[in-house]
Amino acid sequence: MADQTQPWAERTVEVPPQPGVGVPTQRDAFRPGVASVGQRRTPRTEQFPTLDQDPVDWSGSSAPRRPMSWHLAQLRRGGEWSAAGGLFAFVCWGIWAISGRGNLAAPLLTFVLSLLTAVGLFALARLLGRLIWERQLGRVRRTARGAHLVTALFLVGVGVAYLRQTEWVMTAWNWVTGG
């Protein structure tokens, strides 16, 4: 017996004899690192099963198709950037259009074309993101923040361009900056 003062010491337990102890069991036949020898090997007569394979997906994406609602939710993430840029462009366009004191049809057409250009830029940014970020780098896009940010910067640039065409705004700017 082991020392009782040391709890980590090994203890031996005596097991009473049981009937059939000398009979080898499946557990006794297993010995790690020893292969069973003497069993007759039969040659394999059946062919390996064939699997029906789908055409190869060369895009490298193994993700399942997602529903349209998931894609729309992904496009909305980051939309506050585009909304802020659009609001800035609209306010600047309004200042420019009212300062013209004429027919608003031509300025309205100009603003609509600017917004359509922004939508096209957003689509181009999404396409480039898909090609570079997803296909080349193998990343997953979970938002559209990058495309919305690019669109917002474009719309801010459009708004500044409208303000630069307004005479009294430029006069006030030159007076403030001293130029």
CSV table of N, CA and C in Angstrom, one decimal:
chain,number,residue,atom,x,y,z
A,1,MET,N,0.8,-1.2,0.0
A,1,MET,CA,0.0,0.0,0.0
A,1,MET,C,0.9,1.2,0.0
A,2,ALA,N,0.3,2.3,-0.5
A,2,ALA,CA,1.0,3.6,-0.6
A,2,ALA,C,0.9,4.3,0.7
A,3,ASP,N,1.7,5.3,0.8
A,3,ASP,CA,1.7,6.1,2.0
A,3,ASP,C,0.5,6.9,2.1
A,4,GLN,N,-0.3,6.9,3.2
A,4,GLN,CA,-1.5,7.6,3.3
A,4,GLN,C,-1.4,9.1,3.5
A,5,THR,N,-0.2,9.6,3.8
A,5,THR,CA,0.0,11.0,4.0
A,5,THR,C,0.2,11.7,2.7
A,6,GLN,N,0.5,10.9,1.7
A,6,GLN,CA,0.7,11.6,0.4
A,6,GLN,C,-0.4,11.2,-0.5
A,7,PRO,N,-1.4,12.1,-0.8
A,7,PRO,CA,-2.6,11.7,-1.5
A,7,PRO,C,-2.3,11.4,-3.0
A,8,TRP,N,-1.2,11.9,-3.5
A,8,TRP,CA,-0.9,11.7,-4.9
A,8,TRP,C,-0.2,10.3,-5.2
A,9,ALA,N,0.2,9.7,-4.1
A,9,ALA,CA,0.9,8.4,-4.3
A,9,ALA,C,-0.1,7.3,-4.8
A,10,GLU,N,0.4,6.4,-5.6
A,10,GLU,CA,-0.4,5.4,-6.2
A,10,GLU,C,-1.0,4.4,-5.1
A,11,ARG,N,-2.2,4.0,-5.4
A,11,ARG,CA,-2.8,3.0,-4.5
A,11,ARG,C,-3.1,1.8,-5.3
A,12,THR,N,-3.0,0.7,-4.7
A,12,THR,CA,-3.4,-0.6,-5.4
A,12,THR,C,-4.7,-1.1,-4.7
A,13,VAL,N,-5.5,-1.6,-5.6
A,13,VAL,CA,-6.8,-2.1,-5.1
A,13,VAL,C,-6.9,-3.5,-5.5
A,14,GLU,N,-7.2,-4.4,-4.6
A,14,GLU,CA,-7.3,-5.8,-4.9
A,14,GLU,C,-8.7,-6.1,-5.4
A,15,VAL,N,-8.8,-6.8,-6.6
A,15,VAL,CA,-10.0,-7.2,-7.2
A,15,VAL,C,-10.3,-8.7,-6.9
A,16,PRO,N,-11.4,-9.0,-6.4
A,16,PRO,CA,-11.7,-10.4,-6.1
A,16,PRO,C,-11.8,-11.2,-7.5
A,17,PRO,N,-11.4,-12.5,-7.5
A,17,PRO,CA,-11.4,-13.2,-8.7
A,17,PRO,C,-12.8,-13.4,-9.2
A,18,GLN,N,-13.0,-13.4,-10.5
A,18,GLN,CA,-14.3,-13.6,-11.1
A,18,GLN,C,-14.2,-14.8,-12.0
A,19,PRO,N,-15.3,-15.4,-12.3
A,19,PRO,CA,-15.4,-16.6,-13.1
A,19,PRO,C,-15.1,-16.2,-14.6
A,20,GLY,N,-14.3,-17.0,-15.3
A,20,GLY,CA,-14.0,-16.7,-16.7
A,20,GLY,C,-12.9,-15.7,-16.9
A,21,VAL,N,-12.1,-15.5,-15.9
A,21,VAL,CA,-11.0,-14.5,-16.0
A,21,VAL,C,-10.0,-14.9,-17.0
A,22,GLY,N,-9.7,-16.2,-17.2
A,22,GLY,CA,-8.7,-16.6,-18.2
A,22,GLY,C,-9.1,-16.5,-19.6
A,23,VAL,N,-10.4,-16.2,-19.9
A,23,VAL,CA,-10.9,-16.2,-21.3
A,23,VAL,C,-10.5,-14.8,-21.9
A,24,PRO,N,-9.8,-14.8,-23.0
A,24,PRO,CA,-9.5,-13.5,-23.6
A,24,PRO,C,-10.7,-12.7,-24.1
A,25,THR,N,-10.8,-11.5,-23.9
A,25,THR,CA,-11.9,-10.7,-24.4
A,25,THR,C,-11.4,-9.8,-25.5
A,26,GLN,N,-12.3,-9.1,-26.1
A,26,GLN,CA,-11.9,-8.2,-27.2
A,26,GLN,C,-10.9,-7.2,-26.8
A,27,ARG,N,-11.0,-6.7,-25.6
A,27,ARG,CA,-10.1,-5.7,-25.1
A,27,ARG,C,-8.7,-6.3,-24.9
A,28,ASP,N,-8.6,-7.6,-24.5
A,28,ASP,CA,-7.3,-8.2,-24.3
A,28,ASP,C,-6.6,-8.4,-25.6
A,29,ALA,N,-7.4,-8.6,-26.7
A,29,ALA,CA,-6.8,-8.8,-28.0
A,29,ALA,C,-6.2,-7.6,-28.5
A,30,PHE,N,-6.6,-6.4,-28.1
A,30,PHE,CA,-6.0,-5.2,-28.6
A,30,PHE,C,-4.8,-4.8,-27.8
A,31,ARG,N,-3.7,-4.6,-28.6
A,31,ARG,CA,-2.5,-4.1,-28.0
A,31,ARG,C,-2.0,-3.0,-28.9
A,32,PRO,N,-1.7,-1.8,-28.4
A,32,PRO,CA,-1.3,-0.7,-29.2
A,32,PRO,C,0.0,-1.0,-29.8
A,33,GLY,N,0.1,-0.7,-31.1
A,33,GLY,CA,1.4,-0.8,-31.9
A,33,GLY,C,1.6,-2.2,-32.4
A,34,VAL,N,0.7,-3.1,-32.2
A,34,VAL,CA,0.8,-4.5,-32.7
A,34,VAL,C,-0.3,-4.8,-33.7
A,35,ALA,N,0.1,-5.2,-34.9
A,35,ALA,CA,-0.9,-5.5,-35.9
A,35,ALA,C,-1.2,-7.0,-35.8
A,36,SER,N,-2.5,-7.3,-36.1
A,36,SER,CA,-2.9,-8.7,-36.0
A,36,SER,C,-2.4,-9.4,-37.2
A,37,VAL,N,-1.8,-10.5,-37.0
A,37,VAL,CA,-1.1,-11.3,-38.0
A,37,VAL,C,-1.8,-12.7,-38.1
A,38,GLY,N,-1.9,-13.2,-39.3
A,38,GLY,CA,-2.5,-14.5,-39.5
A,38,GLY,C,-3.9,-14.5,-40.0
A,39,GLN,N,-4.5,-13.4,-40.0
A,39,GLN,CA,-5.9,-13.3,-40.6
A,39,GLN,C,-5.8,-13.4,-42.1
A,40,ARG,N,-6.7,-14.1,-42.7
A,40,ARG,CA,-6.7,-14.2,-44.1
A,40,ARG,C,-7.3,-13.0,-44.8
A,41,ARG,N,-6.6,-12.5,-45.7
A,41,ARG,CA,-7.1,-11.3,-46.5
A,41,ARG,C,-7.7,-11.7,-47.7
A,42,THR,N,-8.9,-11.3,-47.9
A,42,THR,CA,-9.6,-11.6,-49.2
A,42,THR,C,-9.5,-10.4,-50.1
A,43,PRO,N,-9.3,-10.7,-51.4
A,43,PRO,CA,-9.1,-9.6,-52.4
A,43,PRO,C,-10.5,-8.9,-52.6
A,44,ARG,N,-10.4,-7.7,-52.8
A,44,ARG,CA,-11.6,-6.9,-53.0
A,44,ARG,C,-12.2,-7.1,-54.4
A,45,THR,N,-13.4,-7.5,-54.5
A,45,THR,CA,-14.0,-7.8,-55.9
A,45,THR,C,-14.9,-6.7,-56.3
A,46,GLU,N,-15.4,-5.9,-55.4
A,46,GLU,CA,-16.4,-4.9,-55.9
A,46,GLU,C,-15.6,-3.6,-56.2
A,47,GLN,N,-16.1,-2.8,-57.1
A,47,GLN,CA,-15.5,-1.6,-57.5
A,47,GLN,C,-15.8,-0.5,-56.4
A,48,PHE,N,-15.0,0.5,-56.4
A,48,PHE,CA,-15.2,1.6,-55.5
A,48,PHE,C,-16.5,2.3,-56.0
A,49,PRO,N,-17.3,2.8,-55.1
A,49,PRO,CA,-18.5,3.5,-55.5
A,49,PRO,C,-18.2,4.8,-56.2
A,50,THR,N,-19.0,5.2,-57.2
A,50,THR,CA,-18.8,6.5,-57.9
A,50,THR,C,-19.8,7.5,-57.3
A,51,LEU,N,-19.3,8.7,-57.3
A,51,LEU,CA,-20.2,9.7,-56.7
A,51,LEU,C,-20.6,10.7,-57.9
A,52,ASP,N,-21.8,11.1,-57.9
A,52,ASP,CA,-22.3,12.1,-58.9
A,52,ASP,C,-21.7,13.4,-58.4
A,53,GLN,N,-20.9,14.0,-59.3
A,53,GLN,CA,-20.3,15.3,-58.9
A,53,GLN,C,-21.0,16.4,-59.7
A,54,ASP,N,-21.2,17.5,-59.0
A,54,ASP,CA,-21.7,18.7,-59.6
A,54,ASP,C,-20.6,19.4,-60.4
A,55,PRO,N,-20.9,20.2,-61.3
A,55,PRO,CA,-19.9,20.9,-62.1
A,55,PRO,C,-19.0,21.7,-61.1
A,56,VAL,N,-17.8,21.9,-61.5
A,56,VAL,CA,-16.8,22.6,-60.6
A,56,VAL,C,-17.2,24.1,-60.5
A,57,ASP,N,-17.2,24.6,-59.3
A,57,ASP,CA,-17.5,26.0,-59.1
A,57,ASP,C,-16.1,26.7,-59.1
A,58,TRP,N,-15.8,27.4,-60.1
A,58,TRP,CA,-14.4,28.0,-60.3
A,58,TRP,C,-14.3,29.3,-59.5
A,59,SER,N,-15.5,29.8,-59.0
A,59,SER,CA,-15.4,31.1,-58.3
A,59,SER,C,-14.7,30.9,-56.9
A,60,GLY,N,-14.7,29.7,-56.4
A,60,GLY,CA,-14.0,29.4,-55.1
A,60,GLY,C,-14.9,29.7,-54.0
A,61,SER,N,-16.2,30.0,-54.2
A,61,SER,CA,-17.0,30.3,-53.1
A,61,SER,C,-17.8,29.0,-52.7
A,62,SER,N,-17.8,28.6,-51.5
A,62,SER,CA,-18.5,27.5,-51.1
A,62,SER,C,-19.7,27.9,-50.2
A,63,ALA,N,-20.0,29.2,-50.1
A,63,ALA,CA,-21.1,29.7,-49.3
A,63,ALA,C,-22.4,29.4,-50.1
A,64,PRO,N,-23.4,29.1,-49.3
A,64,PRO,CA,-24.7,28.8,-49.9
A,64,PRO,C,-25.3,30.1,-50.4
A,65,ARG,N,-26.2,30.0,-51.3
A,65,ARG,CA,-26.9,31.2,-51.9
A,65,ARG,C,-27.7,31.8,-50.7
A,66,ARG,N,-27.7,33.1,-50.7
A,66,ARG,CA,-28.4,33.8,-49.6
A,66,ARG,C,-29.7,34.5,-50.2
A,67,PRO,N,-30.7,34.7,-49.4
A,67,PRO,CA,-31.9,35.3,-49.9
A,67,PRO,C,-31.7,36.8,-50.3
A,68,MET,N,-32.6,37.3,-51.1
A,68,MET,CA,-32.5,38.7,-51.5
A,68,MET,C,-32.6,39.7,-50.3
A,69,SER,N,-33.3,39.3,-49.3
A,69,SER,CA,-33.4,40.2,-48.1
A,69,SER,C,-32.1,40.4,-47.4
A,70,TRP,N,-31.3,39.3,-47.4
A,70,TRP,CA,-29.9,39.4,-46.9
A,70,TRP,C,-29.1,40.4,-47.7
A,71,HIS,N,-29.1,40.3,-49.0
A,71,HIS,CA,-28.4,41.2,-49.9
A,71,HIS,C,-28.8,42.6,-49.7
A,72,LEU,N,-30.1,42.9,-49.6
A,72,LEU,CA,-30.6,44.2,-49.4
A,72,LEU,C,-30.2,44.8,-48.0
A,73,ALA,N,-30.2,44.0,-47.0
A,73,ALA,CA,-29.7,44.4,-45.7
A,73,ALA,C,-28.3,44.8,-45.7
A,74,GLN,N,-27.5,44.0,-46.5
A,74,GLN,CA,-26.1,44.3,-46.6
A,74,GLN,C,-25.8,45.6,-47.4
A,75,LEU,N,-26.6,45.9,-48.4
A,75,LEU,CA,-26.5,47.2,-49.1
A,75,LEU,C,-26.9,48.4,-48.2
A,76,ARG,N,-27.8,48.2,-47.3
A,76,ARG,CA,-28.2,49.3,-46.4
A,76,ARG,C,-27.2,49.7,-45.4
A,77,ARG,N,-26.3,48.7,-45.0
A,77,ARG,CA,-25.3,49.0,-44.0
A,77,ARG,C,-24.3,50.0,-44.6
A,78,GLY,N,-24.2,51.2,-44.0
A,78,GLY,CA,-23.3,52.2,-44.5
A,78,GLY,C,-24.0,53.2,-45.2
A,79,GLY,N,-25.3,53.1,-45.4
A,79,GLY,CA,-26.1,54.0,-46.2
A,79,GLY,C,-26.2,55.4,-45.6
A,80,GLU,N,-25.8,55.6,-44.3
A,80,GLU,CA,-25.8,56.9,-43.8
A,80,GLU,C,-24.8,57.8,-44.4
A,81,TRP,N,-23.7,57.2,-44.9
A,81,TRP,CA,-22.7,58.0,-45.6
A,81,TRP,C,-23.3,58.6,-46.9
A,82,SER,N,-23.9,57.7,-47.7
A,82,SER,CA,-24.5,58.2,-48.9
A,82,SER,C,-25.6,59.2,-48.7
A,83,ALA,N,-26.4,59.0,-47.6
A,83,ALA,CA,-27.5,59.9,-47.3
A,83,ALA,C,-26.9,61.3,-46.9
A,84,ALA,N,-25.9,61.3,-46.1
A,84,ALA,CA,-25.3,62.6,-45.7
A,84,ALA,C,-24.7,63.3,-46.9
A,85,GLY,N,-24.0,62.6,-47.8
A,85,GLY,CA,-23.4,63.2,-49.0
A,85,GLY,C,-24.5,63.7,-49.9
A,86,GLY,N,-25.6,62.9,-50.0
A,86,GLY,CA,-26.8,63.3,-50.8
A,86,GLY,C,-27.4,64.6,-50.3
A,87,LEU,N,-27.6,64.6,-48.9
A,87,LEU,CA,-28.2,65.8,-48.3
A,87,LEU,C,-27.3,67.1,-48.5
A,88,PHE,N,-26.0,66.9,-48.4
A,88,PHE,CA,-25.1,68.0,-48.6
A,88,PHE,C,-25.2,68.5,-50.1
A,89,ALA,N,-25.2,67.5,-51.0
A,89,ALA,CA,-25.3,67.9,-52.4
A,89,ALA,C,-26.6,68.6,-52.7
A,90,PHE,N,-27.7,68.1,-52.1
A,90,PHE,CA,-29.0,68.7,-52.3
A,90,PHE,C,-29.1,70.2,-51.8
A,91,VAL,N,-28.5,70.4,-50.6
A,91,VAL,CA,-28.5,71.7,-50.0
A,91,VAL,C,-27.7,72.7,-50.9
A,92,CYS,N,-26.5,72.2,-51.3
A,92,CYS,CA,-25.7,73.0,-52.2
A,92,CYS,C,-26.3,73.3,-53.5
A,93,TRP,N,-27.0,72.3,-54.1
A,93,TRP,CA,-27.7,72.4,-55.3
A,93,TRP,C,-28.8,73.4,-55.2
A,94,GLY,N,-29.5,73.4,-54.0
A,94,GLY,CA,-30.6,74.3,-53.8
A,94,GLY,C,-30.1,75.7,-53.7
A,95,ILE,N,-29.0,76.0,-53.1
A,95,ILE,CA,-28.4,77.3,-53.0
A,95,ILE,C,-28.1,77.8,-54.4
A,96,TRP,N,-27.5,76.9,-55.2
A,96,TRP,CA,-27.1,77.2,-56.6
A,96,TRP,C,-28.3,77.5,-57.5
A,97,ALA,N,-29.3,76.6,-57.4
A,97,ALA,CA,-30.5,76.8,-58.2
A,97,ALA,C,-31.3,78.0,-57.9
A,98,ILE,N,-31.4,78.3,-56.6
A,98,ILE,CA,-32.2,79.5,-56.3
A,98,ILE,C,-31.4,80.8,-56.6
A,99,SER,N,-30.1,80.7,-56.6
A,99,SER,CA,-29.3,81.9,-56.9
A,99,SER,C,-29.4,82.2,-58.4
A,100,GLY,N,-29.7,81.3,-59.2
A,100,GLY,CA,-29.8,81.5,-60.6
A,100,GLY,C,-31.1,82.3,-61.0
A,101,ARG,N,-32.1,82.3,-60.2
A,101,ARG,CA,-33.3,83.1,-60.4
A,101,ARG,C,-33.9,82.9,-61.8
A,102,GLY,N,-34.0,81.7,-62.2
A,102,GLY,CA,-34.6,81.4,-63.5
A,102,GLY,C,-35.4,80.2,-63.4
A,103,ASN,N,-35.6,79.5,-64.5
A,103,ASN,CA,-36.3,78.3,-64.6
A,103,ASN,C,-35.6,77.2,-63.9
A,104,LEU,N,-36.3,76.4,-63.1
A,104,LEU,CA,-35.6,75.3,-62.3
A,104,LEU,C,-35.5,74.0,-63.1
A,105,ALA,N,-36.0,73.9,-64.3
A,105,ALA,CA,-36.0,72.7,-65.1
A,105,ALA,C,-34.6,72.2,-65.4
A,106,ALA,N,-33.7,73.1,-65.9
A,106,ALA,CA,-32.4,72.7,-66.2
A,106,ALA,C,-31.6,72.4,-65.0
A,107,PRO,N,-31.6,73.2,-63.9
A,107,PRO,CA,-30.9,72.8,-62.6
A,107,PRO,C,-31.4,71.4,-62.1
A,108,LEU,N,-32.7,71.2,-62.2
A,108,LEU,CA,-33.3,69.9,-61.7
A,108,LEU,C,-32.7,68.7,-62.5
A,109,LEU,N,-32.7,68.9,-63.8
A,109,LEU,CA,-32.1,67.9,-64.6
A,109,LEU,C,-30.6,67.6,-64.3
A,110,THR,N,-29.9,68.7,-64.0
A,110,THR,CA,-28.5,68.6,-63.6
A,110,THR,C,-28.3,67.8,-62.3
A,111,PHE,N,-29.2,68.1,-61.4
A,111,PHE,CA,-29.1,67.4,-60.1
A,111,PHE,C,-29.5,65.9,-60.2
A,112,VAL,N,-30.5,65.6,-61.0
A,112,VAL,CA,-30.9,64.2,-61.3
A,112,VAL,C,-29.8,63.5,-61.9
A,113,LEU,N,-29.1,64.1,-62.9
A,113,LEU,CA,-28.0,63.4,-63.6
A,113,LEU,C,-26.8,63.2,-62.6
A,114,SER,N,-26.6,64.2,-61.7
A,114,SER,CA,-25.6,64.0,-60.7
A,114,SER,C,-25.9,62.8,-59.8
A,115,LEU,N,-27.2,62.7,-59.4
A,115,LEU,CA,-27.6,61.5,-58.6
A,115,LEU,C,-27.4,60.2,-59.3
A,116,LEU,N,-27.8,60.2,-60.6
A,116,LEU,CA,-27.6,59.0,-61.4
A,116,LEU,C,-26.1,58.6,-61.5
A,117,THR,N,-25.3,59.6,-61.7
A,117,THR,CA,-23.9,59.3,-61.7
A,117,THR,C,-23.4,58.8,-60.4
A,118,ALA,N,-23.9,59.3,-59.3
A,118,ALA,CA,-23.5,58.7,-58.0
A,118,ALA,C,-24.0,57.3,-57.8
A,119,VAL,N,-25.2,56.9,-58.3
A,119,VAL,CA,-25.6,55.5,-58.3
A,119,VAL,C,-24.7,54.7,-59.1
A,120,GLY,N,-24.3,55.1,-60.3
A,120,GLY,CA,-23.4,54.4,-61.1
A,120,GLY,C,-22.0,54.2,-60.4
A,121,LEU,N,-21.6,55.2,-59.7
A,121,LEU,CA,-20.3,55.1,-59.0
A,121,LEU,C,-20.4,54.1,-57.8
A,122,PHE,N,-21.6,54.1,-57.2
A,122,PHE,CA,-21.8,53.1,-56.1
A,122,PHE,C,-21.8,51.7,-56.7
A,123,ALA,N,-22.4,51.5,-57.8
A,123,ALA,CA,-22.4,50.2,-58.5
A,123,ALA,C,-21.0,49.8,-58.9
A,124,LEU,N,-20.3,50.7,-59.4
A,124,LEU,CA,-18.9,50.4,-59.8
A,124,LEU,C,-18.0,50.1,-58.6
A,125,ALA,N,-18.2,50.8,-57.5
A,125,ALA,CA,-17.5,50.5,-56.2
A,125,ALA,C,-17.8,49.1,-55.7
A,126,ARG,N,-19.1,48.8,-55.8
A,126,ARG,CA,-19.5,47.4,-55.3
A,126,ARG,C,-18.9,46.3,-56.2
A,127,LEU,N,-18.9,46.6,-57.5
A,127,LEU,CA,-18.3,45.6,-58.4
A,127,LEU,C,-16.8,45.4,-58.2
A,128,LEU,N,-16.1,46.5,-58.0
A,128,LEU,CA,-14.7,46.4,-57.7
A,128,LEU,C,-14.4,45.8,-56.4
A,129,GLY,N,-15.3,46.0,-55.4
A,129,GLY,CA,-15.1,45.4,-54.1
A,129,GLY,C,-15.4,43.9,-54.2
A,130,ARG,N,-16.3,43.5,-55.1
A,130,ARG,CA,-16.5,42.0,-55.3
A,130,ARG,C,-15.3,41.4,-56.0
A,131,LEU,N,-14.8,42.0,-57.0
A,131,LEU,CA,-13.7,41.5,-57.7
A,131,LEU,C,-12.4,41.4,-56.9
A,132,ILE,N,-12.1,42.5,-56.2
A,132,ILE,CA,-10.9,42.6,-55.4
A,132,ILE,C,-11.0,41.9,-54.0
A,133,TRP,N,-12.0,42.4,-53.3
A,133,TRP,CA,-12.1,42.0,-51.9
A,133,TRP,C,-12.5,40.5,-51.7
A,134,GLU,N,-13.5,40.1,-52.5
A,134,GLU,CA,-14.0,38.8,-52.4
A,134,GLU,C,-13.3,37.7,-53.2
A,135,ARG,N,-13.1,38.0,-54.5
A,135,ARG,CA,-12.5,37.0,-55.3
A,135,ARG,C,-11.0,36.9,-55.2
A,136,GLN,N,-10.3,38.1,-55.2
A,136,GLN,CA,-8.8,38.1,-55.1
A,136,GLN,C,-8.3,37.8,-53.7
A,137,LEU,N,-8.9,38.4,-52.7
A,137,LEU,CA,-8.4,38.3,-51.4
A,137,LEU,C,-9.1,37.3,-50.6
A,138,GLY,N,-10.2,36.8,-51.1
A,138,GLY,CA,-11.0,35.7,-50.4
A,138,GLY,C,-11.7,36.2,-49.1
A,139,ARG,N,-12.0,37.4,-49.0
A,139,ARG,CA,-12.7,38.0,-47.8
A,139,ARG,C,-14.2,38.0,-48.0
A,140,VAL,N,-14.9,38.1,-47.0
A,140,VAL,CA,-16.4,38.2,-47.0
A,140,VAL,C,-16.8,39.7,-46.7
A,141,ARG,N,-17.6,40.2,-47.6
A,141,ARG,CA,-18.1,41.6,-47.4
A,141,ARG,C,-19.4,41.5,-46.6
A,142,ARG,N,-19.5,42.1,-45.5
A,142,ARG,CA,-20.7,42.1,-44.7
A,142,ARG,C,-21.5,43.4,-44.7
A,143,THR,N,-20.8,44.5,-45.3
A,143,THR,CA,-21.5,45.7,-45.4
A,143,THR,C,-21.1,46.4,-46.7
A,144,ALA,N,-21.8,47.5,-47.0
A,144,ALA,CA,-21.4,48.3,-48.2
A,144,ALA,C,-20.9,49.6,-47.8
A,145,ARG,N,-20.2,49.7,-46.7
A,145,ARG,CA,-19.7,51.0,-46.2
A,145,ARG,C,-18.7,51.6,-47.1
A,146,GLY,N,-17.8,50.8,-47.7
A,146,GLY,CA,-16.8,51.4,-48.6
A,146,GLY,C,-17.4,52.0,-49.8
A,147,ALA,N,-18.4,51.3,-50.4
A,147,ALA,CA,-19.0,51.9,-51.6
A,147,ALA,C,-19.9,53.1,-51.2
A,148,HIS,N,-20.5,53.1,-50.1
A,148,HIS,CA,-21.3,54.3,-49.6
A,148,HIS,C,-20.3,55.5,-49.3
A,149,LEU,N,-19.2,55.2,-48.8
A,149,LEU,CA,-18.2,56.2,-48.5
A,149,LEU,C,-17.7,56.9,-49.8
A,150,VAL,N,-17.4,56.1,-50.8
A,150,VAL,CA,-16.9,56.6,-52.1
A,150,VAL,C,-18.0,57.5,-52.7
A,151,THR,N,-19.3,57.0,-52.6
A,151,THR,CA,-20.4,57.7,-53.2
A,151,THR,C,-20.6,59.1,-52.4
A,152,ALA,N,-20.4,59.0,-51.1
A,152,ALA,CA,-20.6,60.2,-50.3
A,152,ALA,C,-19.5,61.3,-50.6
A,153,LEU,N,-18.3,60.8,-50.8
A,153,LEU,CA,-17.2,61.7,-51.2
A,153,LEU,C,-17.5,62.4,-52.6
A,154,PHE,N,-18.0,61.6,-53.5
A,154,PHE,CA,-18.4,62.1,-54.8
A,154,PHE,C,-19.5,63.2,-54.6
A,155,LEU,N,-20.5,62.9,-53.8
A,155,LEU,CA,-21.6,63.8,-53.7
A,155,LEU,C,-21.2,65.1,-53.0
A,156,VAL,N,-20.3,65.0,-52.0
A,156,VAL,CA,-19.7,66.2,-51.4
A,156,VAL,C,-19.0,67.0,-52.4
A,157,GLY,N,-18.2,66.4,-53.3
A,157,GLY,CA,-17.5,67.1,-54.4
A,157,GLY,C,-18.5,67.8,-55.3
A,158,VAL,N,-19.6,67.1,-55.6
A,158,VAL,CA,-20.7,67.7,-56.4
A,158,VAL,C,-21.2,68.9,-55.7
A,159,GLY,N,-21.5,68.8,-54.4
A,159,GLY,CA,-22.0,70.0,-53.7
A,159,GLY,C,-21.1,71.1,-53.7
A,160,VAL,N,-19.8,70.9,-53.5
A,160,VAL,CA,-18.8,71.9,-53.5
A,160,VAL,C,-18.7,72.6,-54.9
A,161,ALA,N,-18.9,71.8,-55.9
A,161,ALA,CA,-18.9,72.3,-57.3
A,161,ALA,C,-20.1,73.2,-57.5
A,162,TYR,N,-21.2,72.8,-57.0
A,162,TYR,CA,-22.4,73.7,-57.1
A,162,TYR,C,-22.1,75.1,-56.4
A,163,LEU,N,-21.5,75.0,-55.2
A,163,LEU,CA,-21.3,76.2,-54.4
A,163,LEU,C,-20.2,77.1,-55.1
A,164,ARG,N,-19.3,76.5,-55.8
A,164,ARG,CA,-18.2,77.3,-56.5
A,164,ARG,C,-18.8,78.0,-57.7
A,165,GLN,N,-20.0,77.6,-58.2
A,165,GLN,CA,-20.6,78.2,-59.3
A,165,GLN,C,-21.6,79.3,-58.9
A,166,THR,N,-21.8,79.5,-57.5
A,166,THR,CA,-22.6,80.5,-57.0
A,166,THR,C,-21.8,81.7,-56.7
A,167,GLU,N,-22.1,82.9,-57.3
A,167,GLU,CA,-21.3,84.0,-57.2
A,167,GLU,C,-21.2,84.6,-55.8
A,168,TRP,N,-22.3,84.7,-55.1
A,168,TRP,CA,-22.3,85.3,-53.8
A,168,TRP,C,-21.6,84.4,-52.7
A,169,VAL,N,-21.7,83.1,-52.9
A,169,VAL,CA,-21.0,82.2,-52.0
A,169,VAL,C,-19.5,82.4,-52.2
A,170,MET,N,-19.0,82.5,-53.4
A,170,MET,CA,-17.6,82.6,-53.7
A,170,MET,C,-17.1,84.0,-53.2
A,171,THR,N,-17.9,85.0,-53.3
A,171,THR,CA,-17.5,86.3,-52.8
A,171,THR,C,-17.4,86.3,-51.3
A,172,ALA,N,-18.3,85.6,-50.6
A,172,ALA,CA,-18.2,85.5,-49.2
A,172,ALA,C,-17.0,84.6,-48.8
A,173,TRP,N,-16.7,83.6,-49.5
A,173,TRP,CA,-15.6,82.7,-49.2
A,173,TRP,C,-14.3,83.5,-49.4
A,174,ASN,N,-14.2,84.3,-50.5
A,174,ASN,CA,-13.0,85.1,-50.7
A,174,ASN,C,-12.8,86.1,-49.6
A,175,TRP,N,-13.9,86.7,-49.1
A,175,TRP,CA,-13.8,87.7,-48.1
A,175,TRP,C,-13.4,87.1,-46.8
A,176,VAL,N,-13.9,85.8,-46.4
A,176,VAL,CA,-13.5,85.2,-45.2
A,176,VAL,C,-12.0,84.7,-45.3
A,177,THR,N,-11.6,84.2,-46.4
A,177,THR,CA,-10.2,83.7,-46.4
A,177,THR,C,-9.3,84.8,-46.8
A,178,GLY,N,-9.7,85.9,-47.1
A,178,GLY,CA,-8.8,87.1,-47.4
A,178,GLY,C,-8.2,86.9,-48.8
A,179,GLY,N,-8.8,86.2,-49.7
A,179,GLY,CA,-8.2,86.0,-51.0
A,179,GLY,C,-8.9,86.8,-52.0
